[in-house]
Tab-separated table of C-alpha atoms and ligand atoms in Angstrom:
chain	number	residue	atom	x	y	z
A	1	GLY	CA	-137.799	63.119	100.682
A	2	ASP	CA	-140.948	65.228	100.658
A	3	PRO	CA	-140.442	68.847	101.582
A	4	GLY	CA	-141.131	69.390	105.257
A	5	THR	CA	-140.578	65.784	106.264
A	6	ASP	CA	-137.846	64.834	108.657
A	7	THR	CA	-134.573	63.568	107.283
A	8	LEU	CA	-131.383	62.466	108.988
A	9	ARG	CA	-128.816	65.206	108.824
A	10	THR	CA	-125.048	64.780	108.856
A	11	PRO	CA	-123.650	64.592	112.394
A	12	ILE	CA	-121.190	67.364	113.296
A	13	VAL	CA	-117.815	66.131	114.536
A	14	ALA	CA	-115.471	68.571	116.278
A	15	VAL	CA	-111.759	67.801	115.979
A	16	LEU	CA	-110.055	69.157	119.093
A	17	GLY	CA	-106.703	69.040	120.781
A	18	HIS	CA	-103.504	70.787	121.767
A	19	VAL	CA	-101.584	72.882	119.230
A	20	ASP	CA	-99.617	70.771	116.701
A	21	HIS	CA	-101.008	67.441	117.883
A	22	GLY	CA	-102.268	66.794	114.328
A	23	LYS	CA	-105.933	67.866	113.976
A	24	THR	CA	-105.535	69.370	110.506
A	25	SER	CA	-103.206	66.573	109.354
A	26	LEU	CA	-105.815	63.970	110.272
A	27	LEU	CA	-108.439	65.701	108.158
A	28	ASP	CA	-105.911	66.161	105.348
A	29	LYS	CA	-105.264	62.407	105.506
A	30	VAL	CA	-108.973	61.617	105.216
A	31	ARG	CA	-109.196	63.923	102.186
A	32	GLY	CA	-106.033	62.386	100.697
A	33	SER	CA	-107.344	58.844	101.169
A	34	ALA	CA	-110.532	59.792	99.348
A	35	VAL	CA	-108.441	61.053	96.436
A	36	ILE	CA	-106.636	57.696	96.307
A	37	GLU	CA	-109.970	55.874	96.414
A	38	GLY	CA	-111.065	57.934	93.376
A	39	GLU	CA	-113.681	59.646	95.520
A	40	ALA	CA	-112.105	63.098	95.618
A	41	GLY	CA	-115.172	64.746	94.172
A	42	ALA	CA	-117.375	63.201	96.808
A	43	ILE	CA	-115.646	64.991	99.664
A	44	THR	CA	-116.700	68.605	99.832
A	45	GLN	CA	-114.629	71.278	101.445
A	46	HIS	CA	-116.834	73.634	103.458
A	47	ILE	CA	-115.911	76.821	105.233
A	48	GLY	CA	-114.020	75.539	108.290
A	49	ALA	CA	-115.287	72.013	107.759
A	50	THR	CA	-115.006	68.882	105.629
A	51	ALA	CA	-118.018	66.774	104.644
A	52	VAL	CA	-117.286	63.073	104.166
A	53	PRO	CA	-120.178	61.002	102.784
A	54	LEU	CA	-120.908	57.489	104.021
A	55	ASP	CA	-119.730	55.677	100.879
A	56	VAL	CA	-116.331	57.379	101.115
A	57	ILE	CA	-116.052	56.452	104.785
A	58	SER	CA	-116.831	52.872	103.929
A	59	ASP	CA	-114.252	52.861	101.095
A	60	ILE	CA	-111.555	54.128	103.457
A	61	ALA	CA	-112.607	51.879	106.324
A	62	GLY	CA	-112.714	48.809	104.078
A	63	SER	CA	-113.889	45.686	105.885
A	64	LEU	CA	-114.438	47.626	109.123
A	65	VAL	CA	-117.593	49.334	107.854
A	66	ASP	CA	-120.606	47.809	106.186
A	67	PRO	CA	-122.505	50.788	104.724
A	68	THR	CA	-125.812	48.952	105.012
A	69	ASP	CA	-125.431	49.156	108.806
A	70	PHE	CA	-125.825	52.903	108.612
A	71	ASP	CA	-128.461	55.351	107.510
A	72	LEU	CA	-126.732	58.602	108.420
A	73	PRO	CA	-125.455	60.428	105.322
A	74	GLY	CA	-121.846	60.769	106.506
A	75	LEU	CA	-119.894	63.045	108.839
A	76	LEU	CA	-119.117	66.773	108.879
A	77	PHE	CA	-115.727	67.375	110.498
A	78	ILE	CA	-114.981	70.784	111.982
A	79	ASP	CA	-111.303	71.635	112.410
A	80	THR	CA	-110.453	73.937	115.304
A	81	PRO	CA	-107.097	75.644	114.790
A	82	GLY	CA	-104.971	75.815	117.933
A	83	HIS	CA	-105.140	79.606	118.251
A	84	HIS	CA	-108.907	79.557	118.052
A	85	SER	CA	-110.858	78.408	121.042
A	86	PHE	CA	-113.313	75.672	120.157
A	87	THR	CA	-115.598	76.933	122.916
A	88	THR	CA	-117.103	78.865	119.993
A	89	LEU	CA	-118.674	75.599	118.888
A	90	ARG	CA	-121.793	76.223	120.932
A	91	SER	CA	-125.442	76.105	119.969
A	92	ARG	CA	-128.738	76.595	121.729
A	93	GLY	CA	-128.627	74.415	124.819
A	94	GLY	CA	-125.057	73.167	124.563
A	95	ALA	CA	-122.445	71.956	122.161
A	96	LEU	CA	-122.646	72.560	118.429
A	97	ALA	CA	-120.770	69.335	117.798
A	98	ASP	CA	-122.714	66.109	118.186
A	99	ILE	CA	-119.558	64.101	118.791
A	100	ALA	CA	-115.849	64.874	118.980
A	101	ILE	CA	-112.346	63.575	118.327
A	102	LEU	CA	-109.791	64.621	120.925
A	103	VAL	CA	-106.402	64.422	119.240
A	104	VAL	CA	-103.440	63.665	121.515
A	105	ASP	CA	-99.830	63.290	120.352
A	106	VAL	CA	-98.737	59.879	121.769
A	107	ASN	CA	-95.286	61.169	122.634
A	108	ASP	CA	-96.360	64.526	123.998
A	109	GLY	CA	-99.353	63.231	125.976
A	110	PHE	CA	-101.806	65.536	127.728
A	111	GLN	CA	-101.083	69.249	127.387
A	112	PRO	CA	-102.959	72.368	128.607
A	113	GLN	CA	-105.329	72.572	125.636
A	114	THR	CA	-106.008	68.830	125.844
A	115	ILE	CA	-107.213	69.304	129.407
A	116	GLU	CA	-109.182	72.387	128.442
A	117	ALA	CA	-110.891	70.441	125.662
A	118	LEU	CA	-111.663	67.601	128.045
A	119	ASP	CA	-113.236	70.004	130.579
A	120	ILE	CA	-115.560	71.372	127.938
A	121	LEU	CA	-116.458	67.944	126.530
A	122	LYS	CA	-117.362	66.953	130.070
A	123	ARG	CA	-119.428	70.066	130.720
A	124	THR	CA	-121.342	69.785	127.438
A	125	GLN	CA	-121.630	65.983	127.759
A	126	THR	CA	-120.361	65.489	124.235
A	127	PRO	CA	-119.498	61.848	123.394
A	128	PHE	CA	-115.938	61.592	122.090
A	129	VAL	CA	-113.051	59.306	121.269
A	130	VAL	CA	-109.339	59.977	121.679
A	131	ALA	CA	-107.138	59.750	118.605
A	132	ALA	CA	-103.675	58.848	119.922
A	133	ASN	CA	-101.836	60.377	116.968
A	134	LYS	CA	-98.318	60.160	115.530
A	135	VAL	CA	-97.770	56.456	116.344
A	136	ASP	CA	-95.370	56.432	113.368
A	137	THR	CA	-92.928	58.597	115.358
A	138	LEU	CA	-92.241	55.859	117.897
A	139	PRO	CA	-88.594	54.782	117.436
A	140	GLY	CA	-88.435	51.645	115.261
A	141	TRP	CA	-92.005	51.953	113.969
A	142	ASN	CA	-92.548	50.015	110.770
A	143	PRO	CA	-95.315	51.756	108.830
A	144	VAL	CA	-98.103	49.829	107.106
A	145	GLU	CA	-99.724	52.589	105.034
A	146	ASP	CA	-103.445	53.117	105.604
A	147	ALA	CA	-103.863	49.806	107.468
A	148	PRO	CA	-106.303	49.176	110.310
A	149	ILE	CA	-104.313	49.791	113.498
A	150	GLN	CA	-104.418	46.307	115.009
A	151	GLN	CA	-103.123	44.845	111.770
A	152	SER	CA	-100.273	47.332	111.811
A	153	MET	CA	-99.549	46.798	115.518
A	154	GLU	CA	-99.103	43.053	114.957
A	155	THR	CA	-96.251	43.678	112.523
A	156	GLN	CA	-94.296	45.843	114.996
A	157	SER	CA	-91.390	44.492	117.034
A	158	ASP	CA	-92.014	43.568	120.683
A	159	ARG	CA	-90.082	46.602	121.800
A	160	VAL	CA	-92.176	48.975	119.689
A	161	GLN	CA	-95.397	47.327	120.827
A	162	GLN	CA	-94.338	47.709	124.443
A	163	GLN	CA	-93.434	51.330	123.929
A	164	LEU	CA	-96.773	52.052	122.243
A	165	ASN	CA	-98.752	50.282	124.947
A	166	GLN	CA	-96.946	52.266	127.594
A	167	GLU	CA	-97.788	55.571	125.876
A	168	LEU	CA	-101.396	54.500	125.309
A	169	TYR	CA	-101.917	53.497	128.922
A	170	GLU	CA	-100.465	56.803	130.021
A	171	ILE	CA	-103.248	58.453	128.012
A	172	VAL	CA	-105.808	56.111	129.594
A	173	GLY	CA	-104.391	57.088	133.002
A	174	GLU	CA	-104.678	60.817	132.216
A	175	LEU	CA	-108.277	60.317	131.129
A	176	SER	CA	-108.992	58.491	134.348
A	177	ASP	CA	-107.427	61.340	136.362
A	178	HIS	CA	-109.974	63.607	134.705
A	179	GLY	CA	-112.895	61.381	135.556
A	180	PHE	CA	-113.221	59.361	132.341
A	181	SER	CA	-113.029	55.613	132.224
A	182	ALA	CA	-111.185	54.704	129.016
A	183	ASP	CA	-109.679	51.801	127.128
A	184	MET	CA	-108.389	50.830	123.696
A	185	TYR	CA	-111.377	51.234	121.407
A	186	TRP	CA	-111.535	47.533	120.496
A	187	GLN	CA	-112.051	46.732	124.195
A	188	VAL	CA	-114.921	49.190	124.557
A	189	ARG	CA	-118.470	47.807	124.423
A	190	ASN	CA	-120.406	50.873	125.492
A	191	PHE	CA	-118.965	54.088	124.093
A	192	GLN	CA	-121.186	56.195	126.323
A	193	GLN	CA	-119.676	54.763	129.492
A	194	ASN	CA	-116.136	54.368	128.237
A	195	VAL	CA	-113.926	56.563	126.112
A	196	GLY	CA	-112.338	54.648	123.246
A	197	VAL	CA	-108.686	55.339	122.443
A	198	VAL	CA	-107.767	54.901	118.765
A	199	PRO	CA	-104.039	54.787	117.915
A	200	VAL	CA	-103.514	56.561	114.567
A	201	SER	CA	-101.001	58.231	112.329
A	202	ALA	CA	-102.100	61.179	110.244
A	203	MET	CA	-98.847	60.709	108.327
A	204	THR	CA	-99.118	57.030	107.315
A	205	GLY	CA	-102.909	56.680	107.586
A	206	GLU	CA	-102.624	53.764	110.001
A	207	GLY	CA	-105.664	53.673	112.261
A	208	VAL	CA	-107.618	56.144	110.106
A	209	PRO	CA	-110.008	53.362	108.970
A	210	ASP	CA	-110.613	52.545	112.638
A	211	LEU	CA	-111.166	56.171	113.613
A	212	LEU	CA	-113.782	56.715	110.896
A	213	THR	CA	-115.496	53.447	111.804
A	214	VAL	CA	-115.705	54.331	115.483
A	215	MET	CA	-117.019	57.832	114.748
A	216	MET	CA	-119.660	56.489	112.409
A	217	GLY	CA	-120.685	53.919	115.014
A	218	LEU	CA	-120.861	56.552	117.754
A	219	ALA	CA	-123.012	58.793	115.606
A	220	GLN	CA	-125.327	56.025	114.532
A	221	ARG	CA	-125.741	54.472	117.991
A	222	TYR	CA	-126.264	57.475	120.147
A	223	MET	CA	-127.114	60.417	117.988
A	224	LYS	CA	-129.825	59.252	115.648
A	225	GLU	CA	-132.708	60.990	117.317
A	226	GLU	CA	-130.996	64.350	117.308
A	227	MET	CA	-130.213	63.907	113.616
A	228	GLN	CA	-133.912	63.884	112.739
A	229	VAL	CA	-134.395	67.421	111.503
A	230	ASP	CA	-136.632	69.259	109.102
A	231	VAL	CA	-133.922	69.907	106.536
A	232	GLY	CA	-136.319	71.914	104.386
A	233	GLY	CA	-137.187	74.340	107.200
A	234	PRO	CA	-135.644	77.736	107.932
A	235	GLY	CA	-131.959	77.436	108.803
A	236	VAL	CA	-130.468	77.669	112.283
A	237	GLY	CA	-126.749	77.984	112.915
A	238	THR	CA	-123.877	79.366	114.934
A	239	VAL	CA	-121.432	82.097	113.894
A	240	LEU	CA	-117.876	80.768	114.119
A	241	GLU	CA	-116.034	83.808	112.840
A	242	VAL	CA	-116.675	87.355	111.738
A	243	LYS	CA	-114.318	88.209	108.867
A	244	GLU	CA	-113.550	90.982	106.397
A	245	GLU	CA	-113.580	89.489	102.890
A	246	LYS	CA	-112.343	91.399	99.844
A	247	GLY	CA	-115.295	92.321	97.630
A	248	PHE	CA	-117.887	91.241	100.196
A	249	GLY	CA	-117.251	93.457	103.240
A	250	THR	CA	-117.852	91.905	106.650
A	251	THR	CA	-118.958	88.270	106.352
A	252	VAL	CA	-119.767	85.569	108.893
A	253	ASP	CA	-118.521	81.985	108.744
A	254	ILE	CA	-121.270	79.817	110.173
A	255	VAL	CA	-122.101	76.197	110.841
A	256	LEU	CA	-125.687	75.452	109.915
A	257	TYR	CA	-127.045	72.684	112.159
A	258	ASP	CA	-130.705	72.702	111.198
A	259	GLY	CA	-132.767	73.520	108.088
A	260	THR	CA	-131.612	75.380	104.983
A	261	ILE	CA	-130.276	78.825	104.148
A	262	ARG	CA	-130.842	80.371	100.699
A	263	ALA	CA	-129.122	83.165	98.839
A	264	ASP	CA	-132.185	85.430	99.125
A	265	ASP	CA	-133.172	84.738	102.744
A	266	VAL	CA	-133.730	87.372	105.406
A	267	ILE	CA	-131.660	86.427	108.451
A	268	VAL	CA	-131.296	87.483	112.076
A	269	VAL	CA	-127.789	87.369	113.595
A	270	GLY	CA	-126.781	87.937	117.237
A	271	GLY	CA	-124.972	91.299	117.471
A	272	GLU	CA	-122.983	93.180	120.117
A	273	ASN	CA	-125.944	95.416	120.959
A	274	ASN	CA	-129.062	94.161	119.201
A	275	PRO	CA	-130.002	91.309	116.892
A	276	ILE	CA	-129.017	92.245	113.331
A	277	VAL	CA	-131.773	91.832	110.727
A	278	THR	CA	-130.337	91.660	107.226
A	279	GLU	CA	-130.661	89.960	103.855
A	280	VAL	CA	-128.189	87.393	102.512
A	281	ARG	CA	-126.188	88.813	99.624
A	282	ALA	CA	-124.216	85.669	98.850
A	283	LEU	CA	-123.543	82.183	100.207
A	284	LEU	CA	-119.910	81.284	99.657
A	285	GLN	CA	-118.079	77.956	99.586
A	286	PRO	CA	-114.342	77.550	99.031
A	287	ARG	CA	-113.441	76.634	95.458
A	288	PRO	CA	-111.840	73.258	94.891
A	289	LEU	CA	-108.051	73.497	95.245
A	290	ALA	CA	-107.409	73.091	91.532
A	291	GLU	CA	-109.288	76.288	90.745
A	292	ILE	CA	-107.738	78.409	93.437
A	293	ARG	CA	-106.027	80.727	90.916
A	294	THR	CA	-109.316	81.988	89.559
A	295	GLU	CA	-110.540	85.484	90.373
A	296	SER	CA	-112.190	84.566	93.658
A	297	ARG	CA	-111.383	81.974	96.305
A	298	PHE	CA	-115.102	81.413	96.652
A	299	GLU	CA	-117.908	79.933	94.688
A	300	GLN	CA	-121.473	81.235	95.159
A	301	VAL	CA	-124.194	78.713	95.923
A	302	ASP	CA	-127.981	79.189	95.972
A	303	GLU	CA	-128.858	77.001	98.920
A	304	VAL	CA	-127.189	75.000	101.675
A	305	MET	CA	-128.714	72.264	103.805
A	306	ALA	CA	-127.707	71.309	107.372
A	307	ALA	CA	-125.196	70.259	108.438
A	308	ALA	CA	-122.812	72.553	106.582
A	309	GLY	CA	-120.119	75.164	107.035
A	310	ILE	CA	-120.724	78.250	104.892
A	311	LYS	CA	-119.636	81.880	104.558
A	312	VAL	CA	-122.556	84.322	104.553
A	313	ALA	CA	-122.085	87.745	102.964
A	314	ALA	CA	-124.702	90.316	103.975
A	315	PRO	CA	-124.862	94.042	104.805
A	316	ASP	CA	-124.566	95.273	108.437
A	317	LEU	CA	-122.640	92.323	109.878
A	318	ASP	CA	-119.949	94.453	111.579
A	319	GLU	CA	-121.404	93.895	115.055
A	320	ALA	CA	-121.987	90.153	114.632
A	321	MET	CA	-120.345	88.047	117.367
A	322	SER	CA	-118.504	84.718	117.222
A	323	GLY	CA	-120.616	82.132	118.999
A	324	ALA	CA	-123.855	84.033	118.366
A	325	PRO	CA	-126.930	82.421	116.803
A	326	ILE	CA	-127.980	82.960	113.192
A	327	ARG	CA	-131.545	82.204	112.101
A	328	VAL	CA	-133.346	82.314	108.765
A	329	VAL	CA	-136.687	84.190	108.905
A	330	ARG	CA	-138.632	82.798	105.900
A	331	ASP	CA	-142.470	82.854	106.104
A	332	ARG	CA	-142.513	84.091	109.699
A	333	PRO	CA	-142.760	87.538	111.274
A	334	VAL	CA	-139.267	89.024	111.666
A	335	GLU	CA	-140.126	90.031	115.255
A	336	GLU	CA	-140.688	86.409	116.209
A	337	VAL	CA	-137.217	85.404	115.000
A	338	GLU	CA	-135.660	88.472	116.650
A	339	ARG	CA	-137.246	87.358	119.921
A	340	GLU	CA	-135.789	83.864	119.478
A	341	VAL	CA	-132.314	85.283	118.913
A	342	ARG	CA	-132.660	87.660	121.885
A	343	SER	CA	-133.744	84.892	124.227
A	344	GLU	CA	-130.935	82.643	123.051
A	345	LEU	CA	-128.444	85.446	123.714
A	346	ALA	CA	-130.006	85.996	127.141
A	347	GLU	CA	-129.388	82.326	127.961
A	348	ILE	CA	-125.665	82.828	127.371
A	349	ALA	CA	-125.524	86.152	129.223
A	350	VAL	CA	-123.157	85.984	132.194
A	351	GLU	CA	-124.581	86.849	135.578
A	352	THR	CA	-122.641	89.716	137.107
A	353	ALA	CA	-122.250	90.916	140.687
A	354	GLU	CA	-121.842	94.385	142.250
A	355	GLU	CA	-118.198	93.649	142.943
A	356	GLY	CA	-115.800	91.306	141.153
A	357	VAL	CA	-113.289	90.885	138.344
A	358	VAL	CA	-113.612	92.033	134.713
A	359	VAL	CA	-113.659	89.234	132.119
A	360	LYS	CA	-112.967	89.644	128.403
A	361	ALA	CA	-113.074	86.751	125.913
A	362	ASP	CA	-112.866	86.197	122.172
A	363	THR	CA	-116.269	84.581	121.652
A	364	LEU	CA	-119.617	84.128	123.381
A	365	GLY	CA	-118.793	80.462	123.929
A	366	SER	CA	-115.481	81.192	125.618
A	367	LEU	CA	-117.099	83.896	127.751
A	368	GLU	CA	-119.665	81.336	128.834
A	369	ALA	CA	-116.935	78.796	129.625
A	370	MET	CA	-114.942	81.433	131.563
A	371	ALA	CA	-118.032	82.353	133.584
A	372	ASN	CA	-118.616	78.691	134.447
A	373	ALA	CA	-115.025	78.161	135.527
A	374	LEU	CA	-115.064	81.320	137.662
A	375	GLU	CA	-118.354	80.373	139.262
A	376	GLU	CA	-116.911	76.986	140.221
A	377	ALA	CA	-113.912	78.757	141.740
A	378	GLU	CA	-116.295	81.174	143.531
A	379	ILE	CA	-114.761	84.213	141.864
A	380	PRO	CA	-117.360	86.979	141.311
A	381	ILE	CA	-117.596	88.850	137.989
A	382	VAL	CA	-118.508	92.516	137.730
A	383	ARG	CA	-118.352	92.782	133.938
A	384	ALA	CA	-118.126	90.136	131.192
A	385	GLU	CA	-117.840	90.979	127.523
A	386	VAL	CA	-116.662	89.694	124.143
A	387	GLY	CA	-113.814	91.744	122.685
A	388	ALA	CA	-110.343	93.206	123.274
A	389	VAL	CA	-109.422	94.789	126.611
A	390	ALA	CA	-110.362	98.488	126.230
A	391	PRO	CA	-109.773	101.565	128.436
A	392	ARG	CA	-113.324	101.286	129.778
A	393	ASP	CA	-112.520	97.846	131.196
A	394	VAL	CA	-109.542	99.353	133.045
A	395	SER	CA	-111.783	102.073	134.484
A	396	VAL	CA	-114.295	99.509	135.722
A	397	ALA	CA	-111.580	97.318	137.247
A	398	SER	CA	-109.891	100.256	138.984
A	399	THR	CA	-113.077	101.213	140.837
A	400	ALA	CA	-113.291	97.834	142.637
A	401	ASP	CA	-113.321	98.032	146.446
A	402	GLU	CA	-111.156	94.986	147.032
A	403	ASP	CA	-107.618	94.906	145.674
A	404	THR	CA	-108.075	91.338	144.422
A	405	HIS	CA	-110.926	92.558	142.222
A	406	LYS	CA	-108.866	95.254	140.514
A	407	THR	CA	-108.246	92.609	137.889
A	408	ILE	CA	-108.973	91.864	134.243
A	409	LEU	CA	-108.969	88.247	133.038
A	410	ALA	CA	-108.379	88.262	129.275
A	411	PHE	CA	-109.021	85.023	127.381
A	412	ASN	CA	-107.641	84.871	123.863
A	413	VAL	CA	-108.041	88.642	123.260
A	414	ASP	CA	-105.688	91.584	122.701
A	415	VAL	CA	-105.137	94.433	125.122
A	416	LEU	CA	-105.587	97.703	123.195
A	417	ASP	CA	-102.604	100.082	123.364
A	418	ASP	CA	-104.436	102.838	125.228
A	419	ALA	CA	-105.796	100.278	127.682
A	420	ARG	CA	-102.238	98.961	128.210
A	421	ARG	CA	-101.079	102.516	129.010
A	422	ARG	CA	-103.926	103.006	131.501
A	423	ILE	CA	-103.063	99.699	133.157
A	424	GLU	CA	-99.433	100.711	133.617
A	425	GLU	CA	-100.513	103.955	135.315
A	426	SER	CA	-103.043	102.212	137.563
A	427	ASP	CA	-103.077	99.402	140.123
A	428	VAL	CA	-105.121	97.171	137.837
A	429	LYS	CA	-103.647	93.769	137.028
A	430	VAL	CA	-104.252	91.859	133.781
A	431	PHE	CA	-104.002	88.097	133.343
A	432	GLU	CA	-103.820	86.849	129.760
A	433	SER	CA	-103.988	83.281	128.494
A	434	ASP	CA	-105.580	81.086	125.871
A	435	VAL	CA	-106.257	78.326	128.382
A	436	ILE	CA	-109.162	78.971	130.734
A	437	TYR	CA	-108.100	76.923	133.713
A	438	GLN	CA	-104.635	78.487	133.609
A	439	LEU	CA	-106.209	81.936	133.877
A	440	VAL	CA	-108.214	80.830	136.886
A	441	GLU	CA	-105.179	79.144	138.488
A	442	GLU	CA	-102.955	82.190	137.961
A	443	TYR	CA	-105.593	84.434	139.448
A	444	ASP	CA	-106.044	82.127	142.453
A	445	GLU	CA	-102.307	82.123	143.111
A	446	TYR	CA	-102.259	85.897	142.874
A	447	VAL	CA	-105.099	86.206	145.397
A	448	GLU	CA	-103.306	83.853	147.803
A	449	GLU	CA	-100.176	85.962	147.525
A	450	ILE	CA	-102.019	89.212	148.214
A	451	GLU	CA	-103.916	87.793	151.146
A	452	ARG	CA	-100.864	86.264	152.718
B	501	GTP	P1	-102.936	73.609	115.147
B	501	GTP	O1	-103.976	73.783	114.108
B	501	GTP	O2	-101.840	74.616	115.062
B	501	GTP	O3	-103.487	73.513	116.532
B	501	GTP	O4	-102.181	72.201	114.899
B	501	GTP	P2	-102.827	70.833	114.409
B	501	GTP	O5	-103.310	70.087	115.604
B	501	GTP	O6	-103.780	71.057	113.311
B	501	GTP	O7	-101.528	70.064	113.918
B	501	GTP	P3	-101.077	69.837	112.411
B	501	GTP	O8	-101.983	68.912	111.737
B	501	GTP	O9	-100.832	71.156	111.784
B	501	GTP	O10	-99.705	69.056	112.662
B	501	GTP	C1	-98.608	69.641	113.333
B	501	GTP	C2	-97.312	69.006	112.867
B	501	GTP	O11	-97.295	67.626	113.207
B	501	GTP	C3	-97.124	69.051	111.354
B	501	GTP	O12	-95.765	69.276	111.089
B	501	GTP	C4	-97.526	67.664	110.890
B	501	GTP	O13	-96.883	67.267	109.711
B	501	GTP	C5	-97.092	66.814	112.061
B	501	GTP	N1	-97.918	65.606	112.201
B	501	GTP	C6	-99.269	65.563	112.376
B	501	GTP	N2	-99.687	64.289	112.481
B	501	GTP	C7	-98.598	63.507	112.364
B	501	GTP	C8	-98.376	62.088	112.407
B	501	GTP	O14	-99.294	61.272	112.567
B	501	GTP	N3	-97.097	61.669	112.256
B	501	GTP	C9	-96.059	62.522	112.099
B	501	GTP	N4	-94.842	62.009	111.954
B	501	GTP	N5	-96.217	63.846	112.057
B	501	GTP	C10	-97.469	64.352	112.188
B	502	MG	MG1	-104.609	72.825	112.567
């Protein structure tokens, strides 16, 4: 379209779930199916994300999708590895992802990180479906490669069908326990009121056509207005990870959710102390697999348009934070953009009290989620920061008046050696976990014990 006019951008889909439940395998399957359909080139691998255009989705989905029903360009899937908290997927005013897939292993059912994911989807009001994965592992399953799930279910023996239904309704029951009304996706009329459950196998591809169809429908039905962005405007994104990269120094992996970023843009990035103003040195995309043996794993590009995952190399990024905003300056006063970044950071800032526990977390998003959970549990916070547990945190915790506040809650971060030593010599207690509600529960139990 004309520069400056609004265009529909690609919806961002977060793929979430407990460790090993099959998030990456599902995306691998989508990529693999595209290769089989002769559309390999059409799928682009981004940093931390996979872009699947509409025509590829419709090829994979077959009769389930009529591409003329849609005017969104496709879907951008963001994989969240189990060790990495997807609370990082935040943006101004809420969730970075427009919609989500919650992957649940049918045999394993709900696990701590499934519940954690559900809590955050609820809090950020992100529409989602549940992919009930690994149906092929049910004893006696007879695989029908890449088939729509109902077609495949019909060919299964009565016993297998019964077993599957039992597992699926257990998932529906779990969802209901957590306040979501859910049903098999083909029974769902209104995906905003009901969560659709899609049985799939990332191994055999069964149900993958259905999953893509449902996601496309969700995006189209409920997200269209938010997809209207000025794709030619200055880029806005979120930092997912801050990483050392050989030959480039400290880089940031970002998801761009609005506008464009160019290889010569001035950018402002949220930093530990102040917004960082710097100039892009390179925009990097992963090279296609076949070329991975070449000198660099990355390919430089001149410009990227939302939605996209991209690695940004620039000087002075050492203090950049995961979960922080990144904004392109372009044709505006730098101070104005700095103010925007500051105010966005202020929105995330955790309110602290005179007396309370110390909280450390791996990203701004997880810190925000921790603060919310603690507020709900009426646990006051004296200090909340992104980063590893350091000796200074131990000092702060040890000066608390109440014994129950001589505590550090560490979410998904290391405890530095010298901090560990200080803790052993003091009466400060540390709770560590990569599941927020478990941290809160453990702390609550500890308080009960002390007060008994
Ligand atoms: P993390 O990134 O570590 O959180 O795990 P993940 O959710 O990405 O799981 P991943 O895709 O790595 O799969 C974990 C294991 O389950 C692997 O050994 C997969 O091969 C296997 N797996 C995933 N999906 C399926 C499936 O549908 N069927 C079967 N049989 N195995 C599967
Ligand atoms: Mg994975």
